[in-house]
Amino acid sequence: MNKCMSCVDLHVHTTASDGAMSPSEMVRYARAKGLQAIAITDHDTIGGLDEAVSEGERIGIEVIPGIEISAEHSPGSMHLLGYFFDRHHPMLNERLSYLQKARAERNPKIAQKLSDLGIRVTYDEVVRASGGGQVGRPHFAQVLLEKGYVKSFQEAFDRFLKKGAQAYVDKVRFSPKEAMRFIGEAKGVVVLAHPNTLGMKGYAELERLIFELVELGLKGVEVHYPEHSALETAQYKALAERLGLVITGGTDYHGLEENKLDIGVGRGEMKLPYSMVESLKAALPRS
Ligand SMILES: [Zn+2]
Ligand SMILES: [Zn+2]
C-alpha cells in the first residue's frame, strides 16, 4: 500500500456527492493510508460533513470541513473550494438549500421540454433509470436510448441534452462573488480548484482572472492536482506566490478511480505537507 505518513489531502469526494465511499468509510480509508488530515469537499453540499467529522474525532484523524462549489464561468469551468467554515451557519445553509431546490427543479424541466418536442419520456421513467441515486442527464440519455429515440448516448446528448441542444436546461450556479460571500460570512476560506479547467488562454489571462478573484476574497490556489502538468504546476505556484496566496493541493479522489490514482498520493507524485493546513488556517478571517 502506497502510504504517505503525515501528508494531507485537501480535495476528496464521498457519497454525499459523486464519490463511492460514505463519509465515514472515506475517513477510515484516509486514516489507514497514514494521512494526518483530509478535507471532505463534496460538490455543492455539506451533507457528509457531520458524519465525517465525528468519525475523524473517533479514530483520530483531522477532518477539515469543506465544499466544492461550481461557479458561473466561461469558457471552461470554475470550481471553488471552501474550507473551515462554520457548517451550521444560517446563510451558508440557506444558500445551499436554495441551490439544491433549483437543481431538483431542473430534471422535471428537461422532461417537460422533451414532452414539448413530442417525445414520450416521463420523469418517473428517468428516476427509475437512476436506480434511486441522484438523477442526471445520463439517465435521460438512457431512457431515450431504451425507447429508441436515439441510437447512442452521444446522440442523446448531441440532439437533446448538451448545452444549447433542444431540451437543455441551464444549471443554476452561483457567481464567484456570491460563493465567496457566503463562505466568508460563515468564516471560511476560499481556494480556486484545479485552474487548468478554467479554459484560460495563456498565463496573462489566467493571472487577470485570479487577480479579480483575489479582489473578491480568494485566499488560495490548488496548485498540486493530479491533472496538472509539471509546467502548469510551476506556473500556478509562481502565480500564487506572486499574489501572496496559499498554495494547496488535493487528489480529487472519488473512491472509484481506475487509473491508479489514490488519496493523499495521487499517482505517486504527491506529498502534501501539513503546513498547507496551517497556512489555510492563518488565512481565515478573524472575528
Ligand atoms: Zn472540481
Ligand atoms: Zn472535486
GROMACS .gro file of C-alpha atoms and ligand atoms in nm:
model
  289
    1MET     CA    1   0.000   0.000   0.000
    2ASN     CA    2   0.134   0.337  -0.105
    3LYS     CA    3   0.131   0.535   0.219
    4CYS     CA    4   0.215   0.894   0.293
    5MET     CA    5   0.267   0.945   0.665
    6SER     CA    6   0.170   1.292   0.793
    7CYS     CA    7   0.058   1.402   0.450
    8VAL     CA    8  -0.271   1.577   0.382
    9ASP     CA    9  -0.530   1.569   0.104
   10LEU     CA   10  -0.749   1.875   0.068
   11HIS     CA   11  -0.985   1.755  -0.206
   12VAL     CA   12  -1.187   1.437  -0.161
   13HIS     CA   13  -1.545   1.334  -0.253
   14THR     CA   14  -1.788   1.096  -0.080
   15THR     CA   15  -2.134   0.953  -0.147
   16ALA     CA   16  -2.276   1.287  -0.029
   17SER     CA   17  -2.196   1.396  -0.387
   18ASP     CA   18  -2.049   1.166  -0.651
   19GLY     CA   19  -1.794   0.963  -0.457
   20ALA     CA   20  -1.807   0.588  -0.397
   21MET     CA   21  -1.735   0.575  -0.023
   22SER     CA   22  -1.956   0.700   0.256
   23PRO     CA   23  -1.809   0.990   0.456
   24SER     CA   24  -1.703   0.763   0.742
   25GLU     CA   25  -1.557   0.500   0.506
   26MET     CA   26  -1.351   0.772   0.340
   27VAL     CA   27  -1.222   0.900   0.674
   28ARG     CA   28  -1.125   0.547   0.782
   29TYR     CA   29  -0.955   0.488   0.448
   30ALA     CA   30  -0.753   0.809   0.484
   31ARG     CA   31  -0.652   0.708   0.836
   32ALA     CA   32  -0.542   0.365   0.713
   33LYS     CA   33  -0.330   0.538   0.449
   34GLY     CA   34  -0.148   0.728   0.723
   35LEU     CA   35  -0.280   1.073   0.635
   36GLN     CA   36  -0.278   1.338   0.904
   37ALA     CA   37  -0.567   1.544   0.769
   38ILE     CA   38  -0.822   1.534   0.487
   39ALA     CA   39  -1.079   1.782   0.367
   40ILE     CA   40  -1.414   1.646   0.251
   41THR     CA   41  -1.513   1.867  -0.043
   42ASP     CA   42  -1.834   1.731  -0.193
   43HIS     CA   43  -1.996   1.915  -0.484
   44ASP     CA   44  -2.234   2.186  -0.366
   45THR     CA   45  -2.323   2.003  -0.046
   46ILE     CA   46  -2.212   1.982   0.316
   47GLY     CA   47  -2.433   1.678   0.373
   48GLY     CA   48  -2.142   1.444   0.451
   49LEU     CA   49  -1.958   1.667   0.695
   50ASP     CA   50  -2.122   1.583   1.028
   51GLU     CA   51  -2.060   1.211   0.976
   52ALA     CA   52  -1.704   1.265   0.852
   53VAL     CA   53  -1.601   1.500   1.132
   54SER     CA   54  -1.733   1.274   1.407
   55GLU     CA   55  -1.570   0.967   1.254
   56GLY     CA   56  -1.244   1.165   1.238
   57GLU     CA   57  -1.272   1.252   1.607
   58ARG     CA   58  -1.348   0.891   1.691
   59ILE     CA   59  -1.048   0.737   1.514
   60GLY     CA   60  -0.801   1.024   1.541
   61ILE     CA   61  -0.755   1.199   1.209
   62GLU     CA   62  -0.821   1.567   1.141
   63VAL     CA   63  -1.120   1.613   0.911
   64ILE     CA   64  -1.148   1.962   0.765
   65PRO     CA   65  -1.500   2.070   0.673
   66GLY     CA   66  -1.502   2.161   0.305
   67ILE     CA   67  -1.713   2.205  -0.007
   68GLU     CA   68  -1.653   2.236  -0.382
   69ILE     CA   69  -1.881   2.488  -0.547
   70SER     CA   70  -1.934   2.512  -0.923
   71ALA     CA   71  -1.936   2.882  -1.004
   72GLU     CA   72  -2.052   3.070  -1.313
   73HIS     CA   73  -1.768   3.098  -1.558
   74SER     CA   74  -1.689   3.058  -1.924
   75PRO     CA   75  -1.544   2.921  -2.141
   76GLY     CA   76  -1.426   2.646  -1.904
   77SER     CA   77  -1.547   2.550  -1.558
   78MET     CA   78  -1.464   2.715  -1.229
   79HIS     CA   79  -1.472   2.520  -0.905
   80LEU     CA   80  -1.420   2.696  -0.574
   81LEU     CA   81  -1.315   2.506  -0.264
   82GLY     CA   82  -1.432   2.634   0.073
   83TYR     CA   83  -1.264   2.523   0.397
   84PHE     CA   84  -1.305   2.560   0.772
   85PHE     CA   85  -1.640   2.738   0.753
   86ASP     CA   86  -1.899   2.703   1.027
   87ARG     CA   87  -2.120   2.438   0.871
   88HIS     CA   88  -2.414   2.539   1.087
   89HIS     CA   89  -2.407   2.899   0.970
   90PRO     CA   90  -2.761   3.004   0.863
   91MET     CA   91  -2.663   3.190   0.544
   92LEU     CA   92  -2.445   2.905   0.419
   93ASN     CA   93  -2.725   2.657   0.480
   94GLU     CA   94  -2.988   2.879   0.320
   95ARG     CA   95  -2.775   2.930   0.006
   96LEU     CA   96  -2.704   2.558  -0.030
   97SER     CA   97  -3.066   2.456   0.012
   98TYR     CA   98  -3.165   2.716  -0.246
   99LEU     CA   99  -2.916   2.553  -0.484
  100GLN     CA  100  -3.045   2.202  -0.413
  101LYS     CA  101  -3.402   2.311  -0.470
  102ALA     CA  102  -3.310   2.474  -0.801
  103ARG     CA  103  -3.125   2.159  -0.907
  104ALA     CA  104  -3.423   1.941  -0.814
  105GLU     CA  105  -3.641   2.152  -1.042
  106ARG     CA  106  -3.403   2.113  -1.333
  107ASN     CA  107  -3.475   1.750  -1.422
  108PRO     CA  108  -3.856   1.785  -1.440
  109LYS     CA  109  -3.796   2.086  -1.667
  110ILE     CA  110  -3.586   1.873  -1.902
  111ALA     CA  111  -3.867   1.614  -1.907
  112GLN     CA  112  -4.116   1.889  -1.990
  113LYS     CA  113  -3.903   2.014  -2.280
  114LEU     CA  114  -3.876   1.662  -2.420
  115SER     CA  115  -4.250   1.622  -2.393
  116ASP     CA  116  -4.300   1.956  -2.572
  117LEU     CA  117  -4.091   1.807  -2.853
  118GLY     CA  118  -4.336   1.517  -2.874
  119ILE     CA  119  -4.102   1.269  -2.707
  120ARG     CA  120  -4.269   1.028  -2.470
  121VAL     CA  121  -4.024   1.013  -2.182
  122THR     CA  122  -4.172   1.066  -1.839
  123TYR     CA  123  -3.981   1.192  -1.541
  124ASP     CA  124  -4.077   0.877  -1.348
  125GLU     CA  125  -3.901   0.663  -1.608
  126VAL     CA  126  -3.589   0.873  -1.569
  127VAL     CA  127  -3.599   0.843  -1.190
  128ARG     CA  128  -3.630   0.464  -1.228
  129ALA     CA  129  -3.329   0.462  -1.461
  130SER     CA  130  -3.124   0.638  -1.192
  131GLY     CA  131  -3.179   0.342  -0.958
  132GLY     CA  132  -3.257   0.570  -0.667
  133GLY     CA  133  -2.941   0.781  -0.680
  134GLN     CA  134  -2.900   1.140  -0.793
  135VAL     CA  135  -3.087   1.192  -1.121
  136GLY     CA  136  -2.887   1.342  -1.404
  137ARG     CA  137  -2.874   1.382  -1.779
  138PRO     CA  138  -2.715   1.037  -1.835
  139HIS     CA  139  -3.040   0.885  -1.708
  140PHE     CA  140  -3.239   1.084  -1.962
  141ALA     CA  141  -2.998   0.958  -2.227
  142GLN     CA  142  -3.050   0.602  -2.110
  143VAL     CA  143  -3.429   0.625  -2.137
  144LEU     CA  144  -3.408   0.796  -2.478
  145LEU     CA  145  -3.185   0.511  -2.592
  146GLU     CA  146  -3.406   0.236  -2.448
  147LYS     CA  147  -3.713   0.382  -2.614
  148GLY     CA  148  -3.540   0.405  -2.949
  149TYR     CA  149  -3.545   0.783  -2.985
  150VAL     CA  150  -3.168   0.782  -3.032
  151LYS     CA  151  -2.909   0.523  -3.133
  152SER     CA  152  -2.644   0.617  -2.877
  153PHE     CA  153  -2.572   0.814  -2.561
  154GLN     CA  154  -2.375   1.057  -2.772
  155GLU     CA  155  -2.671   1.120  -2.999
  156ALA     CA  156  -2.895   1.177  -2.695
  157PHE     CA  157  -2.659   1.446  -2.570
  158ASP     CA  158  -2.595   1.600  -2.910
  159ARG     CA  159  -2.958   1.627  -3.012
  160PHE     CA  160  -3.131   1.689  -2.681
  161LEU     CA  161  -2.923   1.717  -2.365
  162LYS     CA  162  -2.600   1.907  -2.417
  163LYS     CA  163  -2.570   2.280  -2.370
  164GLY     CA  164  -2.758   2.453  -2.649
  165ALA     CA  165  -2.950   2.138  -2.753
  166GLN     CA  166  -3.330   2.122  -2.777
  167ALA     CA  167  -3.411   2.001  -2.425
  168TYR     CA  168  -3.121   2.163  -2.242
  169VAL     CA  169  -3.197   2.347  -1.918
  170ASP     CA  170  -2.931   2.564  -1.762
  171LYS     CA  171  -2.784   2.456  -1.431
  172VAL     CA  172  -2.827   2.709  -1.154
  173ARG     CA  173  -2.487   2.828  -1.035
  174PHE     CA  174  -2.362   3.096  -0.802
  175SER     CA  175  -2.138   3.370  -0.927
  176PRO     CA  176  -1.785   3.353  -0.784
  177LYS     CA  177  -1.869   3.666  -0.585
  178GLU     CA  178  -2.178   3.510  -0.428
  179ALA     CA  179  -1.998   3.184  -0.343
  180MET     CA  180  -1.717   3.375  -0.174
  181ARG     CA  181  -1.962   3.593   0.010
  182PHE     CA  182  -2.147   3.315   0.189
  183ILE     CA  183  -1.836   3.111   0.262
  184GLY     CA  184  -1.673   3.425   0.400
  185GLU     CA  185  -1.982   3.502   0.610
  186ALA     CA  186  -1.954   3.151   0.754
  187LYS     CA  187  -1.590   3.230   0.846
  188GLY     CA  188  -1.441   3.000   0.585
  189VAL     CA  189  -1.159   3.043   0.338
  190VAL     CA  190  -1.190   3.003  -0.042
  191VAL     CA  191  -0.936   2.837  -0.273
  192LEU     CA  192  -0.953   2.815  -0.652
  193ALA     CA  193  -0.965   2.446  -0.751
  194HIS     CA  194  -0.767   2.298  -1.044
  195PRO     CA  195  -0.707   2.617  -1.251
  196ASN     CA  196  -0.642   2.404  -1.561
  197THR     CA  197  -1.017   2.359  -1.616
  198LEU     CA  198  -1.085   2.733  -1.645
  199GLY     CA  199  -1.013   2.733  -2.017
  200MET     CA  200  -0.795   3.044  -1.998
  201LYS     CA  201  -0.582   3.127  -2.297
  202GLY     CA  202  -0.237   3.168  -2.155
  203TYR     CA  203  -0.076   3.294  -1.841
  204ALA     CA  204  -0.175   3.662  -1.867
  205GLU     CA  205  -0.546   3.583  -1.897
  206LEU     CA  206  -0.528   3.344  -1.604
  207GLU     CA  207  -0.344   3.598  -1.396
  208ARG     CA  208  -0.610   3.862  -1.465
  209LEU     CA  209  -0.885   3.624  -1.363
  210ILE     CA  210  -0.712   3.518  -1.043
  211PHE     CA  211  -0.644   3.879  -0.959
  212GLU     CA  212  -1.017   3.955  -0.993
  213LEU     CA  213  -1.097   3.660  -0.767
  214VAL     CA  214  -0.848   3.786  -0.508
  215GLU     CA  215  -1.034   4.116  -0.501
  216LEU     CA  216  -1.349   3.916  -0.420
  217GLY     CA  217  -1.176   3.737  -0.135
  218LEU     CA  218  -0.988   3.439  -0.281
  219LYS     CA  219  -0.713   3.320  -0.047
  220GLY     CA  220  -0.552   3.024  -0.219
  221VAL     CA  221  -0.488   2.821  -0.532
  222GLU     CA  222  -0.496   2.443  -0.567
  223VAL     CA  223  -0.153   2.420  -0.726
  224HIS     CA  224  -0.097   2.048  -0.671
  225TYR     CA  225  -0.352   1.840  -0.859
  226PRO     CA  226  -0.316   1.509  -1.044
  227GLU     CA  227  -0.425   1.650  -1.381
  228HIS     CA  228  -0.184   1.944  -1.378
  229SER     CA  229   0.123   1.910  -1.597
  230ALA     CA  230   0.463   1.993  -1.448
  231LEU     CA  231   0.457   2.321  -1.638
  232GLU     CA  232   0.109   2.413  -1.513
  233THR     CA  233   0.207   2.329  -1.157
  234ALA     CA  234   0.510   2.556  -1.183
  235GLN     CA  235   0.305   2.839  -1.335
  236TYR     CA  236   0.027   2.821  -1.075
  237LYS     CA  237   0.284   2.808  -0.797
  238ALA     CA  238   0.462   3.118  -0.929
  239LEU     CA  239   0.129   3.298  -0.964
  240ALA     CA  240   0.017   3.206  -0.613
  241GLU     CA  241   0.347   3.319  -0.467
  242ARG     CA  242   0.337   3.647  -0.653
  243LEU     CA  243  -0.015   3.723  -0.535
  244GLY     CA  244   0.056   3.609  -0.180
  245LEU     CA  245  -0.194   3.321  -0.199
  246VAL     CA  246  -0.188   2.998  -0.004
  247ILE     CA  247  -0.067   2.702  -0.209
  248THR     CA  248  -0.282   2.394  -0.158
  249GLY     CA  249  -0.332   2.059  -0.321
  250GLY     CA  250  -0.557   1.759  -0.337
  251THR     CA  251  -0.624   1.448  -0.540
  252ASP     CA  252  -0.997   1.491  -0.615
  253TYR     CA  253  -1.024   1.129  -0.507
  254HIS     CA  254  -1.373   0.982  -0.563
  255GLY     CA  255  -1.302   0.627  -0.449
  256LEU     CA  256  -1.372   0.478  -0.791
  257GLU     CA  257  -1.065   0.573  -0.988
  258GLU     CA  258  -0.936   0.303  -1.218
  259ASN     CA  259  -0.622   0.488  -1.313
  260LYS     CA  260  -0.409   0.418  -1.008
  261LEU     CA  261  -0.499   0.749  -0.851
  262ASP     CA  262  -0.516   0.728  -0.474
  263ILE     CA  263  -0.596   0.950  -0.182
  264GLY     CA  264  -0.304   1.155  -0.048
  265VAL     CA  265  -0.051   1.044  -0.308
  266GLY     CA  266  -0.222   1.100  -0.643
  267ARG     CA  267  -0.034   0.879  -0.887
  268GLY     CA  268   0.261   0.868  -0.651
  269GLU     CA  269   0.386   1.218  -0.722
  270MET     CA  270   0.211   1.399  -0.439
  271LYS     CA  271   0.334   1.460  -0.089
  272LEU     CA  272   0.138   1.746   0.055
  273PRO     CA  273   0.273   1.860   0.390
  274TYR     CA  274   0.063   1.952   0.692
  275SER     CA  275   0.199   2.308   0.669
  276MET     CA  276  -0.063   2.363   0.394
  277VAL     CA  277  -0.334   2.323   0.653
  278GLU     CA  278  -0.158   2.568   0.882
  279SER     CA  279  -0.130   2.824   0.603
  280LEU     CA  280  -0.501   2.790   0.531
  281LYS     CA  281  -0.583   2.839   0.898
  282ALA     CA  282  -0.367   3.150   0.902
  283ALA     CA  283  -0.569   3.290   0.608
  284LEU     CA  284  -0.905   3.252   0.787
  285PRO     CA  285  -1.100   3.571   0.853
  286ARG     CA  286  -1.054   3.697   1.208
  287SER     CA  287  -1.357   3.770   1.415
  288ZN      ZN  288  -1.362   2.018  -0.945
  289ZN      ZN  289  -1.363   1.767  -0.690
   0.00000   0.00000   0.00000
